[in-house]
Coordinates of C-alpha atoms in Angstrom, one line a residue:
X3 CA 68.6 142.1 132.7
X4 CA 68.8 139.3 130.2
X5 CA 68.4 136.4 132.6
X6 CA 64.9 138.0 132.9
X7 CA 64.1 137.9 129.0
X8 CA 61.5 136.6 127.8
X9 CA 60.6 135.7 124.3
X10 CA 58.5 134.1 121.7
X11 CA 59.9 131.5 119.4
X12 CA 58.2 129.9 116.3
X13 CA 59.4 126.6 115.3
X14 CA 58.2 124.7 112.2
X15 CA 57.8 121.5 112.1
X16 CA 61.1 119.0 113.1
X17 CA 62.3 117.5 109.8
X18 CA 64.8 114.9 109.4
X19 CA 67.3 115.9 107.0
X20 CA 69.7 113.1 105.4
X21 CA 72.3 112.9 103.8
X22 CA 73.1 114.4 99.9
X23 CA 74.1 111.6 97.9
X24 CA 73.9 107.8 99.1
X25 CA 75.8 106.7 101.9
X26 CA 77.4 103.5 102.4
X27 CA 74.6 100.9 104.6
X28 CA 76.9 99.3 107.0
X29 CA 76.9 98.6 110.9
X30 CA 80.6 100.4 112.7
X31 CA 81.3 99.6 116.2
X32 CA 81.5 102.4 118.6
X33 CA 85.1 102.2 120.6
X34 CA 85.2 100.6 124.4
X35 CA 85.8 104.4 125.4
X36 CA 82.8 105.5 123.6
X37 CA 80.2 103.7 124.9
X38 CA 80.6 103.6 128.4
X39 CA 77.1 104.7 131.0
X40 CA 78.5 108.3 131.8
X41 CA 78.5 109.3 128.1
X42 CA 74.8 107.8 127.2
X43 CA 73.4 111.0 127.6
X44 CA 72.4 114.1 125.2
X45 CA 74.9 117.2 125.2
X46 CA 73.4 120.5 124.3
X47 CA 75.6 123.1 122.5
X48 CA 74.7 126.9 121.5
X49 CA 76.0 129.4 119.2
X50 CA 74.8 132.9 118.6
X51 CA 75.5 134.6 115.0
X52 CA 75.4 138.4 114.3
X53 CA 73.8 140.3 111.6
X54 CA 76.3 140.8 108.7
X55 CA 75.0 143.2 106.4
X56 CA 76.9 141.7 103.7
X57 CA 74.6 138.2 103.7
X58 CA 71.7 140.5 103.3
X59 CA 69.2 137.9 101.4
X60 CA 70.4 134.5 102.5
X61 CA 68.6 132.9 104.7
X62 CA 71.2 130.9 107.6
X63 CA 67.8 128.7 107.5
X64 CA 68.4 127.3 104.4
X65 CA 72.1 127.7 104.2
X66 CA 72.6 125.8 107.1
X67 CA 70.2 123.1 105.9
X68 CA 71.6 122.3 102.9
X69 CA 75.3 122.5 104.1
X70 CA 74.1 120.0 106.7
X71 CA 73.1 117.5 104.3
X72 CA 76.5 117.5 102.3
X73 CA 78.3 117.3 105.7
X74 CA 76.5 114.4 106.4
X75 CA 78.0 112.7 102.8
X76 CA 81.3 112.4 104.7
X77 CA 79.7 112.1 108.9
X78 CA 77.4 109.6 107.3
X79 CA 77.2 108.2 110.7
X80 CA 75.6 110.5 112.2
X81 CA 72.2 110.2 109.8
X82 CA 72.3 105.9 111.5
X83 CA 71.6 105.0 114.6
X84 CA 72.9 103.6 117.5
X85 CA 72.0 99.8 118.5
X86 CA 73.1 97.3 121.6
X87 CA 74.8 94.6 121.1
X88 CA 75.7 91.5 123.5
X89 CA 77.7 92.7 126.7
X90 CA 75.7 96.5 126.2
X91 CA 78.3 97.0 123.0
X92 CA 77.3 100.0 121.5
X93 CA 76.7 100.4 117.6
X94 CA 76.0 103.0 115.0
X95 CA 73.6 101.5 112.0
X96 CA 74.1 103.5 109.3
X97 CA 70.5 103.9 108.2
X98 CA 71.2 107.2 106.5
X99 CA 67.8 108.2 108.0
X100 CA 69.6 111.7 108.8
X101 CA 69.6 114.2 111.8
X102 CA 66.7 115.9 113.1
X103 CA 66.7 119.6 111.6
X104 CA 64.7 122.7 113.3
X105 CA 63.7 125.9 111.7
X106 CA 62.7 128.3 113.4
X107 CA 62.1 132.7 114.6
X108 CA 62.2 134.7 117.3
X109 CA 60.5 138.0 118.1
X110 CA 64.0 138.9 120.1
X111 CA 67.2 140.6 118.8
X112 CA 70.7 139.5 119.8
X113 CA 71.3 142.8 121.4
X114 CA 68.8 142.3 124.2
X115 CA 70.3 139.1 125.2
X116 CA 72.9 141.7 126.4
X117 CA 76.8 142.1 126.1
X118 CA 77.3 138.8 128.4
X119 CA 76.5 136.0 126.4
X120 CA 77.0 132.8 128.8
X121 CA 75.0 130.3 130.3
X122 CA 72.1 130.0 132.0
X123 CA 70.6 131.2 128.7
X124 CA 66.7 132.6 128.4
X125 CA 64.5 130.5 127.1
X126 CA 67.3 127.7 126.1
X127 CA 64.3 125.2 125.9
X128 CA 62.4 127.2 123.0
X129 CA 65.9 127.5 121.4
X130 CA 67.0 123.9 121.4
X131 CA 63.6 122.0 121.4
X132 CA 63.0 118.6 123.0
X133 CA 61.6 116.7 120.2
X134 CA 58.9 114.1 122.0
X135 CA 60.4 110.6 121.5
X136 CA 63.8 112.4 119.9
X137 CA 66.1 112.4 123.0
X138 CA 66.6 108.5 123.5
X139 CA 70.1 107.2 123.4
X140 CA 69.5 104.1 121.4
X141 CA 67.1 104.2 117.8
X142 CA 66.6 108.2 118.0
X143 CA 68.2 110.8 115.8
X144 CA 72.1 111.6 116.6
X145 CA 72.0 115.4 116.2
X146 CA 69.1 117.5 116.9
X147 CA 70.2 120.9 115.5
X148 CA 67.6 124.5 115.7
X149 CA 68.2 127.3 113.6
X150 CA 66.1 130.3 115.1
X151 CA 66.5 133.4 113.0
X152 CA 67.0 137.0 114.8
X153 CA 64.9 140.2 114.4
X154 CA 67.8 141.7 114.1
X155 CA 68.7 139.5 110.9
X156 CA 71.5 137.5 113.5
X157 CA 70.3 133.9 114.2
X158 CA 71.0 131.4 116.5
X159 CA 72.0 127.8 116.1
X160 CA 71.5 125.1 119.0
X161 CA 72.1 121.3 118.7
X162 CA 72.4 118.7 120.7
X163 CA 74.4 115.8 120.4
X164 CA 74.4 112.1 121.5
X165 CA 77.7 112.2 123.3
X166 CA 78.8 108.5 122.8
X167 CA 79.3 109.7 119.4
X168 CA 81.9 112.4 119.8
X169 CA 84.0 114.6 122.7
X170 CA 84.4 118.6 122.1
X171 CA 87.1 118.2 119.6
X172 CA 85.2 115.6 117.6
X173 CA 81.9 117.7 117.7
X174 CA 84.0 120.8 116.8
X175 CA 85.5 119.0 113.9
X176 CA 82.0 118.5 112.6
X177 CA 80.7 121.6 112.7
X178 CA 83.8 123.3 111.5
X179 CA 83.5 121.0 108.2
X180 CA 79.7 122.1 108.2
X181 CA 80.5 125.8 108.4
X182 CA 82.7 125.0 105.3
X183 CA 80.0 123.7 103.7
X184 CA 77.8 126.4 104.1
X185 CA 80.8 128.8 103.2
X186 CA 80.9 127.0 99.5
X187 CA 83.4 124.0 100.2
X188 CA 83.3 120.3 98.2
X189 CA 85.1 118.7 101.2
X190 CA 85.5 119.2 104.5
X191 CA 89.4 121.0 105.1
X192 CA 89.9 118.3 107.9
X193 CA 89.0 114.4 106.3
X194 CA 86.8 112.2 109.3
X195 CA 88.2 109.4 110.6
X196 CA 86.0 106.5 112.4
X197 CA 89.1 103.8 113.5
X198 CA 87.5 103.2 116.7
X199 CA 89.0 100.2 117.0
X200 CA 92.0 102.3 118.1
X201 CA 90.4 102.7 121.6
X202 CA 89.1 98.8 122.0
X203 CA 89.8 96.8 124.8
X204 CA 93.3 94.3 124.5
X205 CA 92.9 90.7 123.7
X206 CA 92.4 89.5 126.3
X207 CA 91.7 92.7 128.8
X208 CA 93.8 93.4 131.6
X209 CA 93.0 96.6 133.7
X210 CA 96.9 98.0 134.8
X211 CA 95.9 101.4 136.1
X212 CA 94.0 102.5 139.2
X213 CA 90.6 103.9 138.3
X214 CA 89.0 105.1 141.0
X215 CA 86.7 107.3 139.3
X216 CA 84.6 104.2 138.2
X217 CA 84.3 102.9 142.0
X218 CA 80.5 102.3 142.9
X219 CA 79.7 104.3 146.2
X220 CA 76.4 104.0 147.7
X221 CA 75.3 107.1 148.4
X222 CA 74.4 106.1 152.1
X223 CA 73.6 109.9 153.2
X224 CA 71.7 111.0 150.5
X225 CA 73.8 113.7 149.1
X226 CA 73.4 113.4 145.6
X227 CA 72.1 116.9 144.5
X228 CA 68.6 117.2 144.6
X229 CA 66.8 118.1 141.4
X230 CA 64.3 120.5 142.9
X231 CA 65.4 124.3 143.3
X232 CA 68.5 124.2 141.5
X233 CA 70.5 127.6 141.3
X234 CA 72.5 128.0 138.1
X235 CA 75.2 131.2 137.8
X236 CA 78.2 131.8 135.8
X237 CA 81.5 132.8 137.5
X238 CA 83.6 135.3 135.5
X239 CA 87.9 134.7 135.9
X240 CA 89.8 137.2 134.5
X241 CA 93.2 138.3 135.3
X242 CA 92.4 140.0 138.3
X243 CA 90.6 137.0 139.6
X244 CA 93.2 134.4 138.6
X245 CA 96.0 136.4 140.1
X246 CA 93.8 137.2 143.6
X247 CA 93.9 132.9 143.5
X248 CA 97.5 132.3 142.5
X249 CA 98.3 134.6 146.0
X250 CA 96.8 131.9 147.8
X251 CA 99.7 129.4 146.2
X252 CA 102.7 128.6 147.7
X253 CA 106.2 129.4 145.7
X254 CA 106.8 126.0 144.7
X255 CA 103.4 125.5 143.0
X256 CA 103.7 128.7 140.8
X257 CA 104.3 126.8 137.9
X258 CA 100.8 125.0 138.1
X259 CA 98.6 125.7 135.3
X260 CA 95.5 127.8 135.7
X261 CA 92.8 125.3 135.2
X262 CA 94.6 123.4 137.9
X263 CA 94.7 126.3 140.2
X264 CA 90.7 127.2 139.6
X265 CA 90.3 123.9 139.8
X266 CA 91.6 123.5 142.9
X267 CA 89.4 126.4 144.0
X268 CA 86.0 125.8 142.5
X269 CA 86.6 122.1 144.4
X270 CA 86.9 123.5 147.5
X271 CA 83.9 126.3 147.4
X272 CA 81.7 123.9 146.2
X273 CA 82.8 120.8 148.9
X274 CA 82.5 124.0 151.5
X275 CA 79.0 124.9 150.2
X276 CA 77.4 121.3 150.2
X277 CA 78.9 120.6 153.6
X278 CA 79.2 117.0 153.8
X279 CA 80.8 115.2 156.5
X280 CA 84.3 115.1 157.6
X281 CA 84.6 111.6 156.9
X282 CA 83.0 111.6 153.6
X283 CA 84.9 111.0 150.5
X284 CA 84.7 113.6 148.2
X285 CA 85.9 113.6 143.8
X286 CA 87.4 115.9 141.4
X287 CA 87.1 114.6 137.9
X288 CA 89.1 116.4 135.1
X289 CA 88.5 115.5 131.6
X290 CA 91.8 115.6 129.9
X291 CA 92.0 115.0 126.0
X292 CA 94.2 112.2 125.4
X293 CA 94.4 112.5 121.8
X294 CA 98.4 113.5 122.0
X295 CA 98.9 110.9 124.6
X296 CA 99.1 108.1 122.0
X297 CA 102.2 106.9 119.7
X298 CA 101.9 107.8 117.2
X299 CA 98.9 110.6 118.4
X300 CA 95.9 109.6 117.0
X301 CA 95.3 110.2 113.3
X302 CA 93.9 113.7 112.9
X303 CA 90.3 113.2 112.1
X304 CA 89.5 110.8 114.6
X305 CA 86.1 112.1 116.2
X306 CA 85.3 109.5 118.8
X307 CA 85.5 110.6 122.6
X308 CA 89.4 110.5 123.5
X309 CA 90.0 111.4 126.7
X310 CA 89.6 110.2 130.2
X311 CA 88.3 111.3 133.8
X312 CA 91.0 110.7 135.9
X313 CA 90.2 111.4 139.5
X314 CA 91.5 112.8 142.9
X315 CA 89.9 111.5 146.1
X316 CA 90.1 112.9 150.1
X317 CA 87.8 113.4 152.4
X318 CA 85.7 116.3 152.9
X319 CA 87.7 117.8 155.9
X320 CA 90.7 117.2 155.0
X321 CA 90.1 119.1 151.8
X322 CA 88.3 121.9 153.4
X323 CA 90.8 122.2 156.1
X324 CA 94.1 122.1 154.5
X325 CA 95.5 125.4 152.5
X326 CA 94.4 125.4 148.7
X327 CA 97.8 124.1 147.6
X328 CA 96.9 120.4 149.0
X329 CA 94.1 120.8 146.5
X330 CA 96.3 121.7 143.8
X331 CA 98.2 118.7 144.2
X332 CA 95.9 116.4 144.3
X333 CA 94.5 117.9 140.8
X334 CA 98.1 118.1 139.6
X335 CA 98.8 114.1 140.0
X336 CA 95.4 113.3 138.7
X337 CA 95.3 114.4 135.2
X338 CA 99.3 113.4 134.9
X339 CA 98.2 110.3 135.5
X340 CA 96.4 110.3 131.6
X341 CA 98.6 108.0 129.3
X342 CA 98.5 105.6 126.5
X343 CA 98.3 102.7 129.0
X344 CA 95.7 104.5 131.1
X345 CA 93.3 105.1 128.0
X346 CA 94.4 101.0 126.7
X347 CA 93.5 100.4 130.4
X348 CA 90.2 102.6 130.8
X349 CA 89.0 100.8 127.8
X350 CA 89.7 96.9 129.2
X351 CA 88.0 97.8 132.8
X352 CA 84.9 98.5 130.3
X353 CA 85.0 95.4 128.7
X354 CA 85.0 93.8 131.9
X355 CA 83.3 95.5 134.2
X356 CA 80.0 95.9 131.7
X357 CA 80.2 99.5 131.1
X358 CA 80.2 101.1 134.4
X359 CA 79.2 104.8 134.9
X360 CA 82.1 107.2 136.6
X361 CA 81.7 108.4 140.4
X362 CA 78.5 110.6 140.8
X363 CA 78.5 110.4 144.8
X364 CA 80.2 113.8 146.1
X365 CA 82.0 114.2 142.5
X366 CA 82.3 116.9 141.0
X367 CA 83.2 117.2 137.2
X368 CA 85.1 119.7 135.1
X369 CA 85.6 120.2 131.7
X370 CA 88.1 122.6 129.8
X371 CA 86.8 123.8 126.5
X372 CA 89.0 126.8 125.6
X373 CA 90.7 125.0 123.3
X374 CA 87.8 123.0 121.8
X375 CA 87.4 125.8 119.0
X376 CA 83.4 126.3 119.3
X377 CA 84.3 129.9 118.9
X378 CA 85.8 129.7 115.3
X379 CA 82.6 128.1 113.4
X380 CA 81.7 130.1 111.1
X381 CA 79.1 129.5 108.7
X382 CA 79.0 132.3 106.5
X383 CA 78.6 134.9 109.7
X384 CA 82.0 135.3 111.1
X385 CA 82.6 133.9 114.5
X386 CA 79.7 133.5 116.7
X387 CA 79.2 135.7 119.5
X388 CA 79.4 132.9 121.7
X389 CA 80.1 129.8 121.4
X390 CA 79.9 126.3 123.2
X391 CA 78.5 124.9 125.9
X392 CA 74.6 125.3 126.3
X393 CA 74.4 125.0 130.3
X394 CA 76.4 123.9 133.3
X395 CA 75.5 120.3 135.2
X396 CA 74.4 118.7 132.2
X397 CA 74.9 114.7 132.3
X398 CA 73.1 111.8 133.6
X399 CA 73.3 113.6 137.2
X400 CA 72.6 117.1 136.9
X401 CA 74.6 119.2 138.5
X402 CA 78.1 117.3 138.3
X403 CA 79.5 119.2 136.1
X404 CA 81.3 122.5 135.3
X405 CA 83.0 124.0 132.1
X406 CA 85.5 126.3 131.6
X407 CA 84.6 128.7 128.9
X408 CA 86.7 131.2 126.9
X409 CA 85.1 134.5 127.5
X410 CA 85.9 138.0 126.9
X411 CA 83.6 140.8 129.4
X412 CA 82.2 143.8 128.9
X413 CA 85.5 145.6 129.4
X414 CA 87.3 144.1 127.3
X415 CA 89.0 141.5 129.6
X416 CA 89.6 137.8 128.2
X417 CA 88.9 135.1 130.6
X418 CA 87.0 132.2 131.4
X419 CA 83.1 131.9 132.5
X420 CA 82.2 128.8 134.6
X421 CA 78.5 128.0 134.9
X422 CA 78.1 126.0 138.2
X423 CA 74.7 124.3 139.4
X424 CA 74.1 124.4 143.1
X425 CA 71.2 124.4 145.3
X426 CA 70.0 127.1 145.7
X427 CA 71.1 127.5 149.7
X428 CA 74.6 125.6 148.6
X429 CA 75.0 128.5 145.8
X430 CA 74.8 131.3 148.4
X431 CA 77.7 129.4 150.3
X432 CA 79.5 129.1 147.7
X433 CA 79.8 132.5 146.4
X434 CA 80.0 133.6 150.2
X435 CA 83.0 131.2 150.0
X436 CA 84.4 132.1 146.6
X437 CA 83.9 136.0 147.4
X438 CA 86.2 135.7 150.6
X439 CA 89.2 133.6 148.5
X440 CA 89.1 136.5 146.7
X441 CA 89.0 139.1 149.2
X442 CA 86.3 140.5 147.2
X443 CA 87.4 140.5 143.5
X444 CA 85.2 138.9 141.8
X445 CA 81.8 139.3 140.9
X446 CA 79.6 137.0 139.4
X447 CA 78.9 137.9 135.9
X448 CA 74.8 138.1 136.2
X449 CA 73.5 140.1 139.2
X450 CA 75.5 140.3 142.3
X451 CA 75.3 138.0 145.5
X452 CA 72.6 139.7 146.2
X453 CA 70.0 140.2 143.1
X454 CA 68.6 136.7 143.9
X455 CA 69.6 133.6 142.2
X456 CA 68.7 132.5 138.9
X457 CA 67.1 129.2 139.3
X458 CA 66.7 127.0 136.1
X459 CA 64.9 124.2 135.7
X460 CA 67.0 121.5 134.6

């Protein structure tokens, strides 16, 4: 079983690899959406290459390397780094220092990883290394990125990104125009655009929108998820599984989308599972792109973080209680609440409320990345084998958060995986709880409910 695997990896030393030519030395602003506290944290990435017979003798080690630096020419920014200015404004000093570059090999083939490739991964911390001193949000290397080579000639590459830099789309938009690179491009296909000031507070601010999902609760109870004996599994969806949840939908709410219908699920398993009390407020967050929400959209290019968290908010037994179509709803109104004025909105509460981190009290966070495109970077390879998000519950508060990844199973069957990170007694309750919505469909993709939990440390 892969979750058991174990494996050596050798790293060389961590280099820092700049850009190609010179860069221009200048100081750019990061955007009021950018820097805000729930985004001043690393976000770790992983994509696995096959073998291609037909790259026999190229090393992805050097390949990559090199195509880094030229990428770098244009994403100069990302060889700076960031500084704080009055009122915690966050800014990028283009230093042209560069990123911080790992080679590396492992005595493993990609085949024994086995045919599900999701998170929790084996021995993610020997295949994205922790550089002492390298993970600091301000005066520390943007990109951390780890090529390990396969036995089996296949390699793997990790990186981790500072996310006040960049959202999926944006980091996808780099590493698409590094895969160029290393495919024998001048230019990337897709030109970068910084006009952060696009998401800057108004002169003078004036917050128009509700934004709950920045309220400061004190987490009087203590129910912030403990660190300590953390379960981490991934949830296959497929169309069996999806379907077996849309029967639990009333008529009128057939047209909801599917992330708002697992949403609405996953919500309610997990709230179930942690078992607060009845009276205790409880959060969805959904991150929704906002990039088409602007007129005109913004220019294609941009790779700043574009979207927003809008939230839902009831209480614990009101959400447990009531059929899963209230929850639907309230997911539904959140993320149609996402417009221009929202973002112009979002971006003037920052300015004057100094920066404020969202809701982590009884929140829980979810991400949509089918559409971000980690699965079409190729560098040379072809597509990866799998490609995105490194773990579930990353952020400042592990455990928050939950992605939806595209992912196609072992028979065939496209669908999403969703890493979520419980405690370990909180996990059992929720698959318990997940397993009877759907009357016994699904099966969690590693190990059953019960082959004993796969605890990670985070």
């Amino acid at each position: 079983m892969a979750a058991s695997l174990v494996f050596t990896v050798r790293r060389r030393e961590a280099e820092l690899v700049a850009p190609a030519k010179p860069t221009p030395r200048e100081v750019k602003l990061l955007s009021d959406i950018d820097d805000q506290d729930g985004l001043r944290f690393q976000i770790p990435v992983i994509q696995f290459y096959r073998y291609d017979p037909s790259k026999a003798g190229k090393d992805p080690v050097e390949v990559i390397r090199k195509a880094l630096a030229e990428t770098l020419v244009f994403y100069y920014p990302f060889a700076g780094r960031l500084r704080e200015g009055p009122g915690r404004k966050l800014m990028v000093d283009c230093t042209g220092e560069g990123v911080m570059f790992i080679e590396a090999d492992a005595d493993v083939t990609l085949k024994q990883f086995g045919d599900a490739l999701q998170p929790p991964f084996p021995c993610l911390e020997e295949l994205l290394f922790d550089v002492p001193g390298s993970g600091d949000v301000l005066n520390s290397p943007l990109l951390l990125i780890q090529v390990t080579r396969l036995k089996c000639g296949g390699f793997i590459m990790a990186l981790r990104l500072n996310h006040t830099m960049c959202d999926a789309a944006g980091l996808v938009q780099f590493m698409t125009a590094l895969g160029e690179m290393a495919r024998g491009m001048h230019e990337p296909s897709t030109p970068p655009v910084w006009n952060r000031e696009l998401l800057n507070a108004r002169d003078p601010p004036k917050v128009t929108c509700s934004h709950r999902e920045y309220e400061q609760v004190a987490d009087t109870k203590g129910t912030i998820i403990p660190l300590d004996d953390m379960a981490h599994r991934s949830f296959f969806f497929g169309p069996t599984e999806l379907a077996a949840i849309r029967s639990l939908i009333p008529p009128n709410q057939q047209k909801c989308s599917n992330f708002e219908i697992l949403t609405a699920c996953l919500w309610r398993c997990r709230t179930i599972a942690l078992q607060p009390e009845k009276d205790e407020e409880v959060r969805i967050l959904c991150i929704v792109n906002a990039r088409s929400k602007f007129n005109p959209p913004l220019p294609t290019g941009y790779y700043g973080n574009a979207f927003a968290f809008p939230v839902a908010v009831t209480t614990a037994g009101k959400l447990c209680e009531s059929p899963l179509g209230y929850a639907l709803e309230l997911v539904r109104k959140a993320k149609a609440d996402v417009t221009e004025e929202y973002m112009h909105s979002l971006a003037d509460l920052m300015v004057i409320k100094g920066r404020p981190h969202f809701t982590v009290v009884r929140s829980y966070l979810v991400s949509d990345v089918t559409r971000a495109g980690f699965g079409g970077v190729d560098c040379g390879w072809g597509n990866p084998a799998y490609g995105g998000p490194a773990k579930g519950g990353v952020g400042a508060i592990p455990g928050v958060a939950s992605f939806y990844i595209p992912f196609k199973n072992a028979e065939g069957e496209e669908g999403l995986v969703i890493p979520v990170c419980l405690p370990s007694d909180a996990m059992e309750r929720f698959v318990k709880e997940l397993d009877g919505m759907l009357k016994n469909h699904i099966q969690p993709v590693r190990g059953g409910p019960n082959s004993g939990f796969i605890i990670s440390s985070l």
